[in-house]
Amino acid sequence: MEGISTARRDYVPHDVKPIKLRPPDQYVRNNENMDTLSTYKQDYNAYPISRVPPCLPKEQNYASDEKMNTIPTYKGDYVAWNQPKRDMIKPNAAYHPPDEKFEHRTTVQDAYPYKGPVVTKSCKPFQAPHISKIPLEDMTNYKLNYVPHPLAKRYVHEPVPFKPSDVPFDGLTTHNLSYKGLAGQPAKSFKPPYKLPDQDNPFVGTTEFREKFQTWPAPPFFTRKREVYTPPKIKMDLKTSAQIHYGNPHGRPATSCKPLARVQQNADPFDHRSTMRDDYQPWQYTKPNAIFPKSTITLPVEPMDTLTTFQTHYVPHPLSVTKSFRPRVPGPKPHVPFAEETTYATSYTPKKPIMCPAAFKEPPGYVFDKVDKGGHRRFRPASVAKS
């Protein structure tokens, strides 16, 4: 089998020549002036513009000569009763400010006069300040039983500096050290050496597939010969149907092929009366009289006195002044000494005040010991020996 594909076997190379480009026509300037006229401007003829009259019928207003009555039905039918105006039942109790000057005094100020400050006497016995000479006992069980223990020094971990190994790295792993393998010759490769094929020579080579494969006889492919193009001798007509059938009117208006509308001309005058107007004549309408309902109540001839039961039986009474039942305030009492016969005066036992030793810079009965870590001064009793 040859190393030629189907496309390579059937393909026939053709002689390809470069495409000849047509040189552009040289521009020749025209000395004539451009008319700047278009087909629309040549064929269109302007018509005189006139206003189109409206097609709507003329509005017909039927005005009446009678004067319009603007009185509504309520005003024409309503008749007010002739009744006298009633007097006010409410008595005239309008506020009238007094003529006398206002003193701005209240009932409490009048009933409870100011008596002045009251001087009170203290019955508590006098206590003189007493400074104790007994020293302050500030020793507690915690201070007596507390034993301070020394704290151990805190362990500080020091990082060990890295030291590189002096033994060179041989690149051996555990697998290479433990499995040395059997002694023998190294394995040989059966791969054939690769040779670069020559580009000029076709592909030549025998394989197992080529040795066992037998080609079938195949008929040659049918190829149709191309016909040689012969240009026509008759010149081509490049005119379109519009160019053949269209004639230039040269400015004449186009004639319409639409048939003329048949207008029926009638010489009779226009009858503006319709069937609706003939059949429905306006009625002779007059304004109806007001309908008053028949009253079932017989009104008295005498006028109404407009007095209620309250006005008839009400008797005004004068205002009564309310009497105050508040007891009168007695006069000022004489200054009588306080009787010392109370529970507090009989059962009170005076005690001596005790001064805090912290108020002294050097507390009596104490000796300065030391200054602690917090900056506080520590004192010990003079009777306790220094440890």
Tab-separated table of C-alpha atoms in Angstrom, residues 3-351:
chain	number	residue	atom	x	y	z
A	3	GLY	CA	1.552	6.099	1.627
A	4	ILE	CA	-0.743	8.424	-0.377
A	5	SER	CA	-4.134	9.475	0.937
A	6	THR	CA	-7.330	9.701	-1.120
A	7	ALA	CA	-7.275	13.481	-1.198
A	8	ARG	CA	-3.650	13.528	-2.298
A	9	ARG	CA	-4.280	10.958	-5.003
A	10	ASP	CA	-7.398	12.625	-6.481
A	11	TYR	CA	-6.266	16.215	-6.101
A	12	VAL	CA	-4.815	17.733	-9.245
A	13	PRO	CA	-2.826	20.907	-8.648
A	14	HIS	CA	-3.802	23.827	-10.853
A	15	ASP	CA	-1.708	26.620	-12.091
A	16	VAL	CA	-2.628	29.480	-9.756
A	17	LYS	CA	-1.869	32.921	-11.059
A	18	PRO	CA	-2.036	36.151	-9.067
A	19	ILE	CA	-5.222	38.177	-9.344
A	20	LYS	CA	-4.935	41.129	-11.636
A	21	LEU	CA	-6.340	44.227	-10.007
A	22	ARG	CA	-8.116	46.731	-12.224
A	23	PRO	CA	-6.478	50.108	-11.968
A	24	PRO	CA	-8.898	52.838	-10.872
A	25	ASP	CA	-10.087	55.346	-13.416
A	26	GLN	CA	-8.304	58.614	-13.409
A	27	TYR	CA	-10.421	61.462	-12.065
A	28	VAL	CA	-11.236	64.090	-14.620
A	29	ARG	CA	-12.539	67.317	-13.239
A	30	ASN	CA	-15.684	68.713	-14.830
A	31	ASN	CA	-15.793	72.417	-15.511
A	32	GLU	CA	-19.605	72.576	-15.550
A	33	ASN	CA	-21.481	73.753	-12.470
A	34	MET	CA	-23.696	71.363	-10.564
A	35	ASP	CA	-27.422	72.135	-10.901
A	36	THR	CA	-28.245	70.574	-7.463
A	37	LEU	CA	-31.707	69.576	-8.713
A	38	SER	CA	-33.357	66.351	-7.655
A	39	THR	CA	-36.052	64.295	-9.341
A	40	TYR	CA	-38.548	65.343	-6.688
A	41	LYS	CA	-37.783	68.998	-7.292
A	42	GLN	CA	-38.181	68.636	-11.057
A	43	ASP	CA	-41.393	66.530	-11.049
A	44	TYR	CA	-43.183	68.193	-8.121
A	45	ASN	CA	-45.361	71.195	-8.862
A	46	ALA	CA	-46.439	73.303	-5.909
A	47	TYR	CA	-50.147	73.972	-5.459
A	48	PRO	CA	-51.595	77.088	-3.846
A	49	ILE	CA	-52.313	76.551	-0.147
A	50	SER	CA	-55.804	77.413	1.045
A	51	ARG	CA	-57.608	76.818	4.340
A	52	VAL	CA	-59.953	73.844	4.357
A	53	PRO	CA	-63.455	74.795	5.565
A	54	PRO	CA	-64.766	72.723	8.516
A	55	CYS	CA	-67.109	69.843	7.717
A	56	LEU	CA	-69.016	70.044	11.001
A	57	PRO	CA	-72.586	71.329	10.900
A	58	LYS	CA	-73.294	74.705	12.343
A	59	GLU	CA	-74.274	74.642	15.999
A	60	GLN	CA	-77.888	75.665	16.531
A	61	ASN	CA	-78.771	77.287	19.835
A	62	TYR	CA	-82.426	77.801	20.722
A	63	ALA	CA	-82.436	80.788	23.080
A	64	SER	CA	-85.577	81.618	25.050
A	65	ASP	CA	-86.835	85.120	25.620
A	66	GLU	CA	-88.262	84.334	29.064
A	67	LYS	CA	-86.344	85.469	32.117
A	68	MET	CA	-84.872	82.726	34.249
A	69	ASN	CA	-86.359	82.252	37.699
A	70	THR	CA	-83.445	81.786	40.102
A	71	ILE	CA	-85.545	81.072	43.221
A	72	PRO	CA	-85.003	77.449	44.374
A	73	THR	CA	-87.864	75.140	45.349
A	74	TYR	CA	-86.928	75.213	49.047
A	75	LYS	CA	-86.953	78.992	49.180
A	76	GLY	CA	-90.233	79.221	47.328
A	77	ASP	CA	-92.066	76.550	49.351
A	78	TYR	CA	-90.607	77.279	52.809
A	79	VAL	CA	-92.495	79.827	54.919
A	80	ALA	CA	-91.020	80.885	58.253
A	81	TRP	CA	-93.299	80.928	61.260
A	82	ASN	CA	-93.926	84.276	62.927
A	83	GLN	CA	-92.885	83.410	66.479
A	84	PRO	CA	-91.334	85.737	69.059
A	85	LYS	CA	-87.784	85.141	70.166
A	86	ARG	CA	-87.444	83.307	73.476
A	87	ASP	CA	-85.599	84.891	76.368
A	88	MET	CA	-82.492	83.306	77.869
A	89	ILE	CA	-83.101	80.978	80.830
A	90	LYS	CA	-79.516	81.280	82.041
A	91	PRO	CA	-79.093	84.006	84.671
A	92	ASN	CA	-76.713	86.812	83.953
A	93	ALA	CA	-73.834	85.686	86.151
A	94	ALA	CA	-71.030	87.353	84.276
A	95	TYR	CA	-67.782	87.929	86.128
A	96	HIS	CA	-67.257	91.453	87.430
A	97	PRO	CA	-63.855	92.150	88.967
A	98	PRO	CA	-63.976	93.702	92.455
A	99	ASP	CA	-63.121	97.349	92.940
A	100	GLU	CA	-61.053	96.702	96.119
A	101	LYS	CA	-57.340	95.974	95.870
A	102	PHE	CA	-56.389	92.298	96.121
A	103	GLU	CA	-54.198	91.529	99.148
A	104	HIS	CA	-52.787	88.272	97.758
A	105	ARG	CA	-53.388	86.518	101.077
A	106	THR	CA	-54.631	82.951	101.375
A	107	THR	CA	-56.714	81.202	104.030
A	108	VAL	CA	-53.619	79.426	105.362
A	109	GLN	CA	-51.810	82.746	105.839
A	110	ASP	CA	-54.739	84.165	107.750
A	111	ALA	CA	-55.246	81.067	109.950
A	112	TYR	CA	-51.595	80.241	110.613
A	113	PRO	CA	-49.556	83.378	111.312
A	114	TYR	CA	-45.777	83.185	111.382
A	115	LYS	CA	-44.441	82.911	114.950
A	116	GLY	CA	-40.728	83.280	114.260
A	117	PRO	CA	-37.901	80.793	114.811
A	118	VAL	CA	-38.239	78.490	117.841
A	119	VAL	CA	-35.097	78.002	119.932
A	120	THR	CA	-34.819	74.403	121.162
A	121	LYS	CA	-32.568	73.222	123.931
A	122	SER	CA	-30.684	69.925	123.678
A	123	CYS	CA	-31.109	67.638	126.680
A	124	LYS	CA	-28.270	65.346	125.659
A	125	PRO	CA	-25.417	65.366	128.193
A	126	PHE	CA	-22.192	66.894	127.080
A	127	GLN	CA	-19.450	64.441	126.095
A	128	ALA	CA	-15.941	65.760	126.203
A	129	PRO	CA	-13.443	64.174	123.816
A	130	HIS	CA	-11.290	61.638	125.625
A	131	ILE	CA	-8.011	60.392	124.192
A	132	SER	CA	-7.255	56.846	125.249
A	133	LYS	CA	-3.691	55.914	126.128
A	134	ILE	CA	-4.251	52.219	125.471
A	135	PRO	CA	-2.540	51.170	122.247
A	136	LEU	CA	-4.648	49.766	119.372
A	137	GLU	CA	-4.741	45.990	119.262
A	138	ASP	CA	-4.541	45.318	115.510
A	139	MET	CA	-3.156	41.763	115.656
A	140	THR	CA	-5.450	39.205	113.976
A	141	ASN	CA	-5.301	35.424	113.664
A	142	TYR	CA	-4.186	35.774	110.037
A	143	LYS	CA	-1.245	37.975	111.014
A	144	LEU	CA	-0.229	35.652	113.882
A	145	ASN	CA	-0.551	32.355	111.953
A	146	TYR	CA	0.623	33.517	108.506
A	147	VAL	CA	4.025	32.136	107.528
A	148	PRO	CA	5.546	33.721	104.394
A	149	HIS	CA	7.146	31.181	102.041
A	150	PRO	CA	9.821	32.125	99.525
A	151	LEU	CA	8.688	31.852	95.903
A	152	ALA	CA	10.712	29.674	93.548
A	153	LYS	CA	12.378	31.317	90.618
A	154	ARG	CA	10.327	31.156	87.446
A	155	TYR	CA	11.649	28.760	84.816
A	156	VAL	CA	12.429	30.448	81.546
A	157	HIS	CA	12.849	28.166	78.539
A	158	GLU	CA	15.821	29.054	76.376
A	159	PRO	CA	15.609	27.964	72.718
A	160	VAL	CA	18.450	25.705	71.521
A	161	PRO	CA	20.201	27.199	68.476
A	162	PHE	CA	20.152	25.122	65.288
A	163	LYS	CA	23.397	23.411	64.352
A	164	PRO	CA	23.691	21.978	60.832
A	165	SER	CA	24.981	18.400	60.471
A	166	ASP	CA	28.553	17.867	59.340
A	167	VAL	CA	27.751	14.539	57.574
A	168	PRO	CA	26.968	15.116	53.880
A	169	PHE	CA	23.534	14.012	52.626
A	170	ASP	CA	23.945	11.000	50.318
A	171	GLY	CA	20.324	10.983	49.155
A	172	LEU	CA	19.671	7.419	50.359
A	173	THR	CA	16.273	6.493	51.727
A	174	THR	CA	15.236	3.614	53.928
A	175	HIS	CA	14.137	1.672	50.861
A	176	ASN	CA	17.476	2.111	49.134
A	177	LEU	CA	19.388	1.079	52.280
A	178	SER	CA	17.295	-2.013	53.045
A	179	TYR	CA	16.757	-3.316	49.479
A	180	LYS	CA	20.033	-3.504	47.630
A	181	GLY	CA	18.704	-5.800	44.918
A	182	LEU	CA	20.295	-8.858	43.263
A	183	ALA	CA	23.687	-8.678	41.655
A	184	GLY	CA	23.481	-8.858	37.836
A	185	GLN	CA	23.690	-6.934	34.601
A	186	PRO	CA	21.494	-3.888	34.146
A	187	ALA	CA	18.361	-4.260	32.017
A	188	LYS	CA	18.651	-3.467	28.322
A	189	SER	CA	16.101	-1.412	26.403
A	190	PHE	CA	14.527	-3.069	23.345
A	191	LYS	CA	13.209	0.171	22.020
A	192	PRO	CA	14.465	0.749	18.464
A	193	PRO	CA	16.499	3.857	17.939
A	194	TYR	CA	14.479	6.788	16.626
A	195	LYS	CA	15.540	8.147	13.271
A	196	LEU	CA	14.277	11.347	11.813
A	197	PRO	CA	12.548	10.645	8.473
A	198	ASP	CA	13.731	12.441	5.421
A	199	GLN	CA	11.281	15.032	4.250
A	200	ASP	CA	12.007	14.511	0.542
A	201	ASN	CA	11.474	10.760	0.520
A	202	PRO	CA	7.952	9.345	0.939
A	203	PHE	CA	7.017	7.356	4.006
A	204	VAL	CA	8.422	3.861	3.620
A	205	GLY	CA	8.142	1.257	6.284
A	206	THR	CA	6.814	-2.220	6.896
A	207	THR	CA	4.737	-3.102	9.880
A	208	GLU	CA	2.877	-6.190	10.963
A	209	PHE	CA	-0.376	-4.609	9.766
A	210	ARG	CA	1.015	-3.916	6.301
A	211	GLU	CA	2.401	-7.457	5.964
A	212	LYS	CA	-0.939	-9.146	6.766
A	213	PHE	CA	-3.322	-6.652	5.125
A	214	GLN	CA	-4.267	-7.345	1.526
A	215	THR	CA	-5.740	-4.493	-0.425
A	216	TRP	CA	-8.963	-5.089	-2.277
A	217	PRO	CA	-9.205	-4.154	-5.901
A	218	ALA	CA	-11.158	-0.913	-6.049
A	219	PRO	CA	-12.432	0.696	-9.240
A	220	PRO	CA	-11.170	4.179	-10.035
A	221	PHE	CA	-13.257	7.104	-8.812
A	222	PHE	CA	-15.543	8.786	-11.336
A	223	THR	CA	-14.559	12.355	-11.910
A	224	ARG	CA	-16.633	14.638	-14.100
A	225	LYS	CA	-14.776	16.845	-16.461
A	226	ARG	CA	-15.486	20.529	-16.123
A	227	GLU	CA	-16.963	22.311	-19.120
A	228	VAL	CA	-14.999	25.111	-20.597
A	229	TYR	CA	-16.721	28.461	-20.089
A	230	THR	CA	-17.491	30.336	-23.247
A	231	PRO	CA	-18.684	33.937	-22.789
A	232	PRO	CA	-21.858	34.917	-24.740
A	233	LYS	CA	-21.504	36.983	-27.866
A	234	ILE	CA	-24.764	38.934	-27.294
A	235	LYS	CA	-24.456	42.027	-25.097
A	236	MET	CA	-26.417	41.862	-21.825
A	237	ASP	CA	-29.380	44.203	-21.388
A	238	LEU	CA	-28.960	45.878	-17.994
A	239	LYS	CA	-32.309	47.711	-18.023
A	240	THR	CA	-34.944	46.877	-15.429
A	241	SER	CA	-38.714	46.695	-15.828
A	242	ALA	CA	-39.128	50.072	-14.112
A	243	GLN	CA	-36.686	51.695	-16.552
A	244	ILE	CA	-38.463	50.190	-19.558
A	245	HIS	CA	-42.085	51.009	-18.588
A	246	TYR	CA	-41.488	54.300	-16.732
A	247	GLY	CA	-41.738	57.411	-18.798
A	248	ASN	CA	-40.404	60.734	-17.648
A	249	PRO	CA	-43.358	63.158	-17.327
A	250	HIS	CA	-40.971	66.144	-17.532
A	251	GLY	CA	-42.737	68.105	-14.809
A	252	ARG	CA	-46.336	67.272	-15.755
A	253	PRO	CA	-48.579	66.134	-12.873
A	254	ALA	CA	-49.531	62.513	-12.818
A	255	THR	CA	-53.035	61.700	-13.973
A	256	SER	CA	-55.237	59.773	-11.576
A	257	CYS	CA	-56.837	56.570	-12.830
A	258	LYS	CA	-59.504	56.637	-10.124
A	259	PRO	CA	-63.028	57.038	-11.546
A	260	LEU	CA	-64.797	60.280	-10.715
A	261	ALA	CA	-67.366	60.152	-7.919
A	262	ARG	CA	-70.972	60.634	-8.984
A	263	VAL	CA	-72.360	63.596	-7.100
A	264	GLN	CA	-76.153	63.767	-7.038
A	265	GLN	CA	-77.098	67.345	-7.568
A	266	ASN	CA	-80.422	68.336	-5.963
A	267	ALA	CA	-81.907	71.761	-6.579
A	268	ASP	CA	-84.498	71.485	-3.750
A	269	PRO	CA	-83.895	73.532	-0.599
A	270	PHE	CA	-82.405	71.709	2.371
A	271	ASP	CA	-85.020	70.308	4.718
A	272	HIS	CA	-83.580	70.775	8.186
A	273	ARG	CA	-86.507	69.139	9.980
A	274	SER	CA	-85.931	65.583	11.188
A	275	THR	CA	-88.328	62.834	12.186
A	276	MET	CA	-87.411	63.344	15.833
A	277	ARG	CA	-88.224	67.028	15.629
A	278	ASP	CA	-91.580	66.466	13.899
A	279	ASP	CA	-92.813	63.720	16.236
A	280	TYR	CA	-91.666	65.226	19.537
A	281	GLN	CA	-93.081	68.686	19.921
A	282	PRO	CA	-92.289	70.726	23.071
A	283	TRP	CA	-94.968	70.571	25.786
A	284	GLN	CA	-96.606	73.612	27.261
A	285	TYR	CA	-94.986	73.435	30.702
A	286	THR	CA	-95.956	75.594	33.635
A	287	LYS	CA	-94.380	75.610	37.048
A	288	PRO	CA	-96.393	73.476	39.520
A	289	ASN	CA	-97.597	75.002	42.753
A	290	ALA	CA	-95.963	74.031	46.036
A	291	ILE	CA	-97.562	71.096	47.801
A	292	PHE	CA	-98.034	71.822	51.500
A	293	PRO	CA	-98.795	68.863	53.749
A	294	LYS	CA	-101.970	69.043	55.801
A	295	SER	CA	-101.066	69.769	59.395
A	296	THR	CA	-102.699	67.559	62.048
A	297	ILE	CA	-101.687	69.874	64.898
A	298	THR	CA	-104.102	72.605	65.906
A	299	LEU	CA	-102.072	75.661	66.866
A	300	PRO	CA	-103.408	77.778	69.751
A	301	VAL	CA	-104.527	81.308	69.139
A	302	GLU	CA	-102.675	82.716	72.148
A	303	PRO	CA	-98.893	83.105	71.821
A	304	MET	CA	-96.613	80.596	73.574
A	305	ASP	CA	-95.155	81.737	76.886
A	306	THR	CA	-91.915	79.786	76.209
A	307	LEU	CA	-91.557	78.944	79.908
A	308	THR	CA	-90.214	75.603	81.055
A	309	THR	CA	-90.914	73.737	84.281
A	310	PHE	CA	-87.554	74.793	85.629
A	311	GLN	CA	-88.222	78.484	84.970
A	312	THR	CA	-91.681	78.244	86.530
A	313	HIS	CA	-90.658	76.556	89.810
A	314	TYR	CA	-87.114	77.896	90.221
A	315	VAL	CA	-86.610	80.248	93.158
A	316	PRO	CA	-83.217	82.011	93.322
A	317	HIS	CA	-81.558	81.962	96.761
A	318	PRO	CA	-78.765	84.269	97.984
A	319	LEU	CA	-75.300	82.821	98.400
A	320	SER	CA	-74.544	81.531	101.896
A	321	VAL	CA	-71.119	81.937	103.478
A	322	THR	CA	-69.770	78.645	104.779
A	323	LYS	CA	-68.682	78.770	108.379
A	324	SER	CA	-65.176	77.492	109.173
A	325	PHE	CA	-65.005	74.897	111.956
A	326	ARG	CA	-61.218	74.936	112.133
A	327	PRO	CA	-60.023	75.341	115.798
A	328	ARG	CA	-58.448	78.579	116.736
A	329	VAL	CA	-54.684	78.735	117.224
A	330	PRO	CA	-53.758	79.318	120.902
A	331	GLY	CA	-51.370	82.061	121.828
A	332	PRO	CA	-47.620	81.650	122.365
A	333	LYS	CA	-46.691	79.327	125.239
A	334	PRO	CA	-44.117	80.348	127.863
A	335	HIS	CA	-40.634	78.762	127.680
A	336	VAL	CA	-40.942	75.933	130.186
A	337	PRO	CA	-37.830	73.761	130.676
A	338	PHE	CA	-38.028	70.218	129.258
A	339	ALA	CA	-38.752	67.579	131.905
A	340	GLU	CA	-35.948	64.987	132.042
A	341	GLU	CA	-38.263	62.090	132.595
A	342	THR	CA	-38.016	60.319	129.219
A	343	THR	CA	-36.759	56.815	128.544
A	344	TYR	CA	-33.755	58.183	126.722
A	345	ALA	CA	-32.745	60.496	129.577
A	346	THR	CA	-33.081	57.792	132.257
A	347	SER	CA	-31.496	54.837	130.359
A	348	TYR	CA	-28.747	56.679	128.461
A	349	THR	CA	-25.208	55.659	129.514
A	350	PRO	CA	-22.360	57.875	128.269
A	351	LYS	CA	-19.377	56.114	126.732
